[in-house]
Amino acid sequence: MKKSVIYMFAASVLLLSSCNDFLEKSPRDTFTNNPAFWSNLNDVTSYSNKFYDNYVGFSQAGGAGWFYFKSLSDDQARGGFEDWTYKTIPNTSTNWSGPFTEIRRIDYMLQGLQGSTLAAQDKNRFIAIGRLNRAWEYYQLVREYGDVEWIDYPILDPEDEKVSGDRDDRDVVMDSVLNDLNYAIANLPSVSDKTAWSKEMALAMKSDICLYEGTYCKYRTQADNGKAADASRAQKFLQESVAASEAIMNSGLFGLSDNYGDIYNSLSLGESKEIIFYRNYEKDIVMHGLCDYTNSSSEQYGITKDAIDAFLFTDGKPLATTSMDKDDKAVKNANGNYSIAKILNNRDKRLSVLLDSIICFKGHGWARLNEQGLPSGSAQMTSSTGYTIRKYDNTSVEAYYRTNTNTNYTDAPLYWYAVILLNEAEAKAELGTITQADLDNTVNLLEKRAGLPNLTLQPAADPANNMNVSNLIWEIRRCRRCELMADNWYRYWDLVRWHQLDKLDSQKYPNINLGANLTNVTDNSSTVNAENYIVATSKTRTFESKYYFYPVPTNEISLNKNIKQNPNWDK
């Protein structure tokens, strides 16, 4: 057959509708499109490997990734202030167009494979890779925008009805996402390479996505989300999440690392029993900047007082009910630095992995030491809250490769076993089917690693529970928060799916903008409140229900009159 090369349509076609995202030209969208291409194992492998770039990890090319940098939450505060992603409606947005661009590339592959002469097993595997990644892209679109148009073939005709089509109901789209995930699970093999597309990676994605969908549908409201809660749908997806989690747990392929934190600063995650899928970085080849951002002189996005207060004391009790020492004042040590070592010693071990034991704030910078207590090459650090994040840094790496942007090469976890255990416990608790054995096989493995007593089915009430959920669900959510703090953009989307995004209103919840207690600091130049806690910023963030969705870019609505704006953004 005559070779044909795919080019996108001319600029006039690009002005048609929201589907212009499927018609835009990209350097990666010019390729040889004929049966020979899709029948060549190396060509199809190379094409599908580019989907790996859609899993951000620590960062791409030194930019901001999904760990640490996604600081719009109650766990971190920025001196420069982190407001809502959108407060006004943008003309365009890559959050909208980017996933559609990738979906178009996937649909080209899926169409091309229909006429491929590859062996059936290989063809089905590549179709599975395509559908897995289409599920991932639509999941991003749905949680950000709600209703979006489902397109499962490449649009080549500007007169195609999809070009000016309406947005599809988000529930219908997520049903299609589940179908794609199930196909991927059925047709991907188990492999030892944890950077490769595998059945277990697809199961982990399903565990995550179905937990999101199940809880979102349980807690959503007509007023805020445009659809009322749906108990039957919630049950279906929570059960799907449990099934995926248990398939991984029962595989015998994975387990927890001996120490919390090992997976965040490793040079070789492929050997970790906790890892299901990870992003590999290589020295002098593909690198990131996360280590540098968390040990440089630039002010860190500090951990908040609200986050610190979430960590249990070693007696297993929260701040409000523990009988242990609650004093959180930093204490000046022999070197003239202000230490929180006593605080860390009394708390969940995960806190001492997350944070440095010295607080760093204006006028009191501190350079991180290595594991032997010697200078590590770090700069004098400061943090917006005084609390600096250390769990992503590896002080054994030579200073040049830690302290420059885009020279860091520690690997980034993308799916890992601890998350699966958390998903299993939460889904079963929401379903009302959880047993003590379930707790012991999930969150209690994490609590044990954190030096805490076991969680029981009837934990004592915590006066801080402000989410209108049972004591048990509150404690499971606490464990999730502490285990995954600053990780992989989890906290923000957890608040969305629990219908708790109002917890990011800093006027109603001021502790999300506070940091360390500087009562003992005699020469303080940082802004503090009446109780001497650092105030990260004087700016405030006010919640409105419209923030449950990103606004649809105005250009998309202008080009396609069938597209309507998201709830409450037109007010």
XYZ file of C-alpha atoms in Angstrom:
571
model
C 0.000 0.000 0.000
C 1.152 3.478 -0.812
C 2.830 5.179 2.122
C 0.808 7.981 3.640
C 1.980 10.483 6.199
C -0.541 11.901 8.651
C -0.665 15.652 8.974
C -3.231 17.589 10.931
C -5.719 19.858 9.240
C -5.147 23.483 8.315
C -5.766 26.378 10.657
C -9.329 26.874 9.441
C -10.222 23.385 10.602
C -8.583 24.032 13.953
C -11.172 26.676 14.722
C -14.139 24.348 14.754
C -14.762 23.186 18.306
C -13.505 21.550 21.462
C -12.382 18.784 19.165
C -9.793 21.144 17.737
C -7.573 19.420 20.284
C -7.865 16.333 18.129
C -6.935 18.307 15.043
C -3.996 20.334 16.292
C -0.564 19.646 14.886
C 2.187 18.421 17.177
C 5.741 17.305 16.341
C 4.838 13.859 17.645
C 1.783 13.670 15.375
C 3.638 13.384 12.097
C 4.487 9.767 11.489
C 4.276 7.101 8.842
C 0.752 5.702 9.039
C 0.366 2.526 7.060
C -0.116 -1.153 7.804
C 3.631 -1.701 7.633
C 4.196 0.756 10.494
C 1.599 -0.861 12.723
C 2.887 -4.306 11.806
C 6.454 -3.524 12.845
C 7.065 -4.543 16.458
C 9.832 -1.975 16.993
C 7.782 0.885 15.541
C 4.743 0.149 17.655
C 6.880 -0.352 20.766
C 8.583 3.005 20.226
C 5.255 4.724 19.624
C 3.658 3.292 22.762
C 6.708 4.030 24.914
C 6.054 7.746 24.442
C 2.991 7.378 26.658
C 5.430 6.994 29.552
C 5.975 10.767 29.400
C 2.419 11.279 30.646
C 3.363 9.981 34.101
C 5.072 13.007 35.567
C 6.746 11.613 38.673
C 9.242 13.988 40.276
C 9.354 16.251 37.218
C 10.179 16.429 33.574
C 13.253 18.361 32.385
C 13.704 20.041 35.765
C 10.137 21.338 35.963
C 7.484 20.808 38.608
C 6.255 17.264 39.175
C 3.450 15.701 41.188
C 5.479 15.240 44.366
C 6.057 18.270 46.624
C 5.195 20.824 43.919
C 1.413 20.234 44.024
C 1.093 22.339 47.139
C -2.553 23.393 46.860
C -3.648 21.432 49.913
C -3.909 21.644 53.673
C -0.521 19.922 53.980
C 1.699 22.645 52.522
C 1.762 26.436 52.455
C 3.736 28.699 50.168
C 5.135 32.075 51.046
C 4.290 33.158 47.503
C 0.766 31.844 48.125
C -0.962 28.955 46.390
C -4.422 30.048 45.310
C -7.042 28.002 43.472
C -5.820 26.637 40.155
C -8.315 28.904 38.387
C -10.154 31.877 39.844
C -11.253 33.188 36.465
C -12.085 31.382 33.245
C -9.027 31.063 30.963
C -9.171 31.419 27.194
C -7.180 28.215 26.716
C -5.669 25.579 28.973
C -3.300 22.671 28.452
C -5.173 20.885 31.245
C -7.994 20.591 28.699
C -6.074 20.312 25.441
C -3.151 18.167 26.617
C -5.117 15.004 27.441
C -7.130 15.289 24.228
C -3.880 15.460 22.267
C -2.723 12.227 23.880
C -6.114 10.572 23.390
C -5.888 11.364 19.701
C -2.454 9.710 19.520
C -3.822 6.665 21.323
C -6.812 6.423 19.010
C -4.489 6.497 15.993
C -2.643 3.531 17.434
C -5.802 1.610 18.239
C -7.139 2.182 14.737
C -3.845 1.273 13.088
C -3.584 -1.957 15.038
C -6.879 -3.181 13.600
C -5.126 -3.821 10.290
C -1.822 -4.941 11.773
C -0.259 -8.298 10.949
C 1.426 -8.563 14.328
C 0.878 -11.795 16.196
C -2.457 -11.756 18.007
C -0.794 -11.773 21.420
C 1.363 -8.748 20.550
C -1.525 -6.916 18.920
C -3.757 -7.427 21.949
C -0.954 -6.279 24.242
C -0.513 -3.023 22.339
C -4.258 -2.470 22.225
C -4.222 -2.987 25.996
C -1.438 -0.401 26.370
C -3.445 2.059 24.310
C -6.650 1.522 26.227
C -4.816 1.686 29.568
C -3.395 5.072 28.663
C -6.679 6.323 27.241
C -8.253 5.442 30.601
C -5.526 7.447 32.340
C -6.071 10.528 30.165
C -9.851 10.483 30.499
C -9.537 10.039 34.258
C -7.536 13.265 34.407
C -10.119 15.086 32.285
C -13.100 13.838 34.272
C -11.761 14.681 37.688
C -10.784 18.158 36.493
C -13.731 19.020 34.225
C -16.512 16.523 34.872
C -18.404 15.965 31.619
C -16.132 15.566 28.579
C -16.653 14.177 25.113
C -15.671 10.516 24.744
C -13.810 9.969 21.475
C -12.507 6.504 20.672
C -11.341 6.949 17.089
C -9.113 9.513 15.335
C -11.109 12.377 13.858
C -9.975 12.887 10.262
C -13.033 14.594 8.777
C -13.782 18.189 9.845
C -17.457 17.421 9.209
C -17.443 14.558 11.716
C -20.288 15.002 14.210
C -17.815 14.667 17.064
C -16.178 17.943 16.019
C -19.162 19.893 17.311
C -20.395 17.279 19.740
C -21.690 17.850 23.236
C -19.848 16.769 26.364
C -20.748 13.269 27.501
C -22.019 12.610 31.009
C -19.006 12.052 33.252
C -20.540 8.841 34.609
C -20.791 7.416 31.097
C -17.178 8.387 30.424
C -15.995 6.720 33.616
C -17.880 3.544 32.668
C -15.823 3.557 29.463
C -12.675 4.152 31.508
C -13.491 1.048 33.548
C -14.007 -0.965 30.359
C -10.600 0.165 29.083
C -8.952 -0.761 32.383
C -10.520 -4.201 32.409
C -9.352 -4.863 28.860
C -5.831 -3.790 29.810
C -5.791 -6.074 32.857
C -6.977 -9.021 30.783
C -4.410 -8.535 28.022
C -1.248 -7.242 29.688
C 1.285 -9.742 31.024
C 3.009 -9.785 34.389
C 6.576 -8.593 33.823
C 9.624 -8.146 36.024
C 10.480 -4.714 34.575
C 8.683 -2.237 36.826
C 8.947 0.552 34.248
C 7.002 -1.526 31.701
C 3.260 -1.697 31.104
C 2.032 -4.704 33.068
C -1.082 -6.388 34.434
C -0.122 -5.289 37.943
C 0.365 -1.680 36.895
C -3.091 -1.744 35.276
C -4.571 -3.269 38.441
C -2.955 -0.542 40.550
C -4.385 2.126 38.271
C -7.802 0.503 38.531
C -7.524 0.382 42.325
C -6.836 4.122 42.414
C -9.371 5.217 39.812
C -12.216 3.090 41.120
C -11.637 4.279 44.690
C -11.823 7.834 43.408
C -14.997 7.168 41.435
C -16.698 5.217 44.193
C -16.136 7.808 46.905
C -16.786 10.736 44.563
C -20.176 9.292 43.627
C -20.981 8.602 47.282
C -20.289 12.115 48.501
C -21.053 14.405 45.544
C -24.021 16.793 45.627
C -26.327 18.200 42.987
C -25.640 21.757 44.125
C -21.848 21.571 44.018
C -21.135 18.863 41.455
C -24.129 18.955 39.124
C -25.115 15.373 40.034
C -26.560 13.933 43.208
C -24.940 11.140 45.187
C -25.450 7.676 43.691
C -25.136 4.895 46.286
C -25.480 2.056 43.774
C -22.792 3.452 41.511
C -20.548 4.140 44.495
C -20.901 0.539 45.644
C -20.060 -0.815 42.185
C -16.840 1.150 41.861
C -15.748 0.561 45.442
C -16.154 -3.168 44.872
C -14.122 -2.864 41.664
C -11.391 -1.079 43.633
C -11.372 -3.862 46.234
C -11.129 -6.523 43.528
C -8.151 -4.786 41.909
C -6.393 -4.199 45.232
C -6.859 -7.796 46.322
C -5.561 -9.126 43.013
C -2.309 -7.298 43.744
C -2.239 -8.269 47.420
C -2.864 -11.931 46.629
C -0.286 -12.066 43.837
C 2.581 -12.452 46.308
C 4.697 -10.144 44.141
C 4.810 -7.127 46.431
C 5.315 -6.085 50.031
C 6.230 -3.086 52.126
C 9.781 -1.817 52.342
C 11.298 -2.257 55.789
C 11.538 1.498 56.290
C 9.074 4.205 55.388
C 10.754 6.633 53.031
C 13.011 4.179 51.209
C 11.040 4.550 47.991
C 11.301 8.350 47.824
C 15.060 8.776 47.416
C 16.227 5.562 45.807
C 18.682 5.348 42.928
C 17.250 1.981 41.885
C 13.552 1.464 42.571
C 13.424 -1.543 40.283
C 14.672 -3.714 43.141
C 12.099 -2.501 45.676
C 9.421 -4.999 46.680
C 7.077 -2.092 47.414
C 7.153 -0.717 43.862
C 4.599 -1.690 41.225
C 5.466 0.934 38.588
C 7.988 3.759 38.677
C 9.577 6.473 36.609
C 13.249 5.835 36.016
C 15.793 8.667 35.980
C 19.364 8.151 34.851
C 22.482 10.137 35.747
C 23.451 12.574 32.971
C 20.645 11.282 30.735
C 17.148 11.853 32.166
C 17.053 13.845 35.386
C 14.789 15.956 37.577
C 15.017 18.785 40.112
C 13.088 17.661 43.184
C 16.119 17.051 45.396
C 17.437 20.499 44.576
C 14.139 22.214 45.388
C 14.087 20.559 48.798
C 17.655 21.417 49.836
C 18.407 24.726 48.077
C 18.352 28.322 49.286
C 14.968 28.923 47.643
C 12.218 29.032 50.251
C 10.521 25.642 50.507
C 6.778 25.035 50.336
C 6.634 24.119 54.008
C 4.516 21.561 55.831
C 1.679 23.190 57.772
C 0.689 23.066 61.423
C -2.565 21.461 60.299
C -0.580 18.629 58.717
C 1.730 18.213 61.725
C -1.274 18.018 64.030
C -2.651 15.107 61.988
C 0.181 12.777 63.028
C -0.634 10.539 65.984
C 1.502 10.366 69.081
C 3.299 7.102 69.773
C 0.544 6.097 72.210
C -1.733 5.923 69.161
C -3.770 8.942 70.237
C -4.293 12.270 68.462
C -3.294 15.701 69.682
C -6.626 16.315 71.426
C -6.609 13.178 73.598
C -3.003 12.087 74.126
C -1.488 12.253 77.601
C 2.001 12.631 76.127
C 3.902 15.919 75.992
C 2.171 18.182 73.446
C 4.666 21.027 73.653
C 5.539 21.918 70.055
C 7.912 24.818 70.671
C 11.204 24.583 68.806
C 14.157 24.495 71.209
C 17.540 26.110 70.652
C 20.295 23.512 70.581
C 24.029 23.721 71.305
C 24.740 24.809 67.718
C 22.336 27.725 67.904
C 19.725 26.050 65.698
C 16.122 25.464 66.653
C 15.300 21.793 67.040
C 12.023 19.876 66.942
C 13.675 16.532 67.745
C 11.583 16.093 70.896
C 8.390 16.604 68.917
C 9.453 14.078 66.297
C 10.395 11.495 68.916
C 6.863 11.552 70.324
C 5.095 11.102 66.998
C 4.406 8.675 64.193
C 7.809 7.778 62.673
C 6.693 8.980 59.252
C 6.919 12.553 60.503
C 10.640 12.284 61.247
C 11.226 10.896 57.745
C 9.198 13.683 56.174
C 10.844 16.559 58.061
C 14.269 17.766 59.123
C 14.748 17.922 62.890
C 15.868 21.561 62.608
C 13.412 24.239 61.586
C 14.593 26.739 58.985
C 13.070 30.182 58.705
C 13.901 33.788 57.927
C 17.170 34.734 59.586
C 17.760 31.150 60.707
C 18.833 29.148 57.684
C 20.311 25.692 58.117
C 22.163 23.345 55.759
C 21.045 19.717 55.823
C 23.585 17.197 57.134
C 24.136 13.719 55.755
C 23.354 10.489 57.594
C 26.729 10.698 59.402
C 25.944 14.198 60.698
C 28.427 15.861 58.341
C 27.854 18.662 55.792
C 26.101 17.284 52.720
C 26.634 20.166 50.317
C 23.147 21.565 50.850
C 22.520 25.291 50.842
C 21.225 27.217 53.816
C 17.552 26.318 53.669
C 14.447 28.187 54.744
C 10.801 27.228 54.604
C 7.573 29.210 54.447
C 6.453 27.414 57.626
C 9.836 26.611 59.150
C 9.337 22.890 58.469
C 11.560 21.613 55.649
C 10.881 18.421 53.689
C 13.723 15.914 53.644
C 12.190 12.621 52.496
C 12.916 13.192 48.793
C 16.596 14.029 49.277
C 19.416 11.503 49.129
C 22.443 12.945 50.906
C 24.693 10.120 49.726
C 24.545 11.498 46.182
C 27.389 13.829 45.280
C 26.493 17.466 45.885
C 26.452 18.560 42.237
C 23.754 16.026 41.413
C 21.623 17.057 44.410
C 21.912 20.819 44.366
C 21.257 21.803 40.764
C 18.000 21.892 38.868
C 17.661 19.009 36.432
C 20.680 17.084 37.713
C 18.874 14.815 40.216
C 18.451 11.169 39.283
C 16.611 9.438 42.110
C 13.703 7.326 40.840
C 10.057 8.330 41.322
C 7.393 5.885 42.531
C 4.170 6.037 40.509
C 2.225 3.061 41.882
C 3.328 1.333 45.063
C 2.083 -1.239 47.537
C 1.333 1.102 50.455
C -1.227 2.916 48.305
C -2.909 -0.367 47.437
C -3.232 -1.211 51.144
C -4.723 2.207 51.815
C -7.166 1.845 48.919
C -8.278 -1.587 50.125
C -8.931 -0.402 53.676
C -10.775 2.734 52.638
C -12.942 1.034 50.016
C -14.008 -1.698 52.443
C -14.685 0.828 55.194
C -16.870 2.842 52.827
C -18.688 -0.328 51.798
C -19.222 -1.254 55.439
C -17.645 -4.682 54.985
C -14.280 -4.150 56.660
C -13.153 -6.593 59.358
C -10.342 -6.517 61.890
C -8.459 -8.968 59.683
C -8.773 -6.458 56.827
C -7.312 -3.730 59.004
C -4.484 -6.000 60.091
C -3.663 -6.835 56.469
C -3.709 -3.201 55.315
C -3.376 -0.053 57.403
C -2.009 -1.858 60.447
C 0.991 -2.961 58.409
C 1.607 0.730 57.756
C 0.950 1.703 61.373
C 3.386 -0.951 62.583
C 6.075 0.411 60.269
C 5.321 3.870 61.643
C 5.757 2.686 65.258
C 2.070 3.006 66.150
C -0.425 0.672 67.852
C -2.923 -1.216 65.714
C -6.103 0.459 64.537
C -9.288 -1.314 65.644
C -12.792 -1.339 64.185
C -13.999 1.009 66.912
C -11.351 3.664 67.495
C -11.944 6.387 70.027
C -13.403 9.617 68.728
C -11.045 12.409 67.743
C -12.536 15.867 68.444
C -10.684 17.077 65.328
C -12.936 14.956 63.076
C -14.605 17.662 61.000
C -15.586 15.574 57.961
C -18.844 14.058 59.257
C -17.586 10.493 58.872
C -17.264 7.586 61.282
C -14.322 7.365 63.668
C -12.965 4.458 61.624
C -13.097 6.213 58.267
C -11.545 9.293 59.856
C -8.615 7.218 61.109
C -8.150 5.477 57.765
C -8.120 8.873 56.071
C -5.581 10.080 58.647
C -3.311 7.137 57.878
C -3.588 7.905 54.171
C -2.762 11.571 54.724
C 0.313 10.835 56.826
C 1.558 8.024 54.587
C 1.219 10.024 51.360
C 1.998 13.547 52.507
C 3.202 15.699 49.597
C 3.042 12.646 47.307
C 1.777 12.354 43.745
C -0.946 15.034 43.982
C -3.012 12.748 46.223
C -4.224 15.084 48.951
C -5.987 17.648 46.751
C -7.920 14.999 44.850
C -8.707 13.128 48.054
C -10.420 16.265 49.351
C -12.315 16.603 46.070
C -13.623 13.021 46.094
C -14.580 13.226 49.771
C -16.438 16.481 49.075
C -14.171 18.286 51.523
C -12.555 20.906 49.312
C -13.807 23.605 51.673
C -11.014 22.494 54.034
C -8.687 24.592 51.844
C -10.418 27.797 52.914
C -7.651 29.434 54.943
C -10.023 31.870 56.642
C -12.158 29.074 58.072
C -9.170 26.785 58.713
C -6.242 29.074 59.578
C -3.949 26.228 60.646
C -3.426 25.371 56.976
C -1.476 28.622 56.697
C 0.537 28.264 59.918
C 3.887 26.643 60.654
C 6.361 26.120 63.473
C 6.051 27.480 66.996
C 8.714 30.191 67.490
C 7.926 31.054 71.113
C 11.514 30.306 72.171
C 13.112 32.328 69.373
C 14.419 35.583 70.801
C 15.544 37.193 67.543
C 12.646 36.313 65.288
C 11.966 38.352 62.147
C 9.284 36.054 60.694
C 5.620 36.933 60.848
C 3.865 35.019 63.624
C 0.340 34.937 65.033
C -0.711 35.591 68.623
C 0.450 32.111 69.683
C 3.839 32.595 67.960
C 3.225 30.195 65.074
C 4.771 31.222 61.763
C 2.276 32.696 59.319
C 3.315 31.461 55.885
C 1.584 34.249 53.990
C -0.738 37.145 54.709
C -2.923 36.211 51.738
C -6.026 34.110 52.188
C -7.914 31.549 50.113
C -11.724 31.485 50.160
C -13.679 28.435 49.087
C -16.503 28.516 46.553
C -18.273 25.405 45.310
C -17.327 26.150 41.695
C -13.760 25.069 42.505
C -14.830 21.420 42.463
C -14.315 21.687 38.693
C -11.899 23.567 36.519
C -13.683 26.019 34.197
C -13.970 25.042 30.548
C -11.736 27.428 28.515
C -13.747 30.149 26.802
C -12.254 29.346 23.395
C -13.767 25.864 23.553
C -17.224 27.269 24.244
C -16.860 29.925 21.562
C -15.918 27.308 18.965
C -18.613 24.825 19.953
C -21.951 26.176 21.125
C -22.954 22.714 22.349
C -20.423 22.966 25.173
C -21.710 24.554 28.368
C -19.690 25.962 31.240
C -19.186 24.012 34.456
C -21.477 24.522 37.479
C -21.340 27.919 39.185
C -18.615 29.375 36.907
C -21.120 31.568 35.021
C -22.278 33.283 38.205
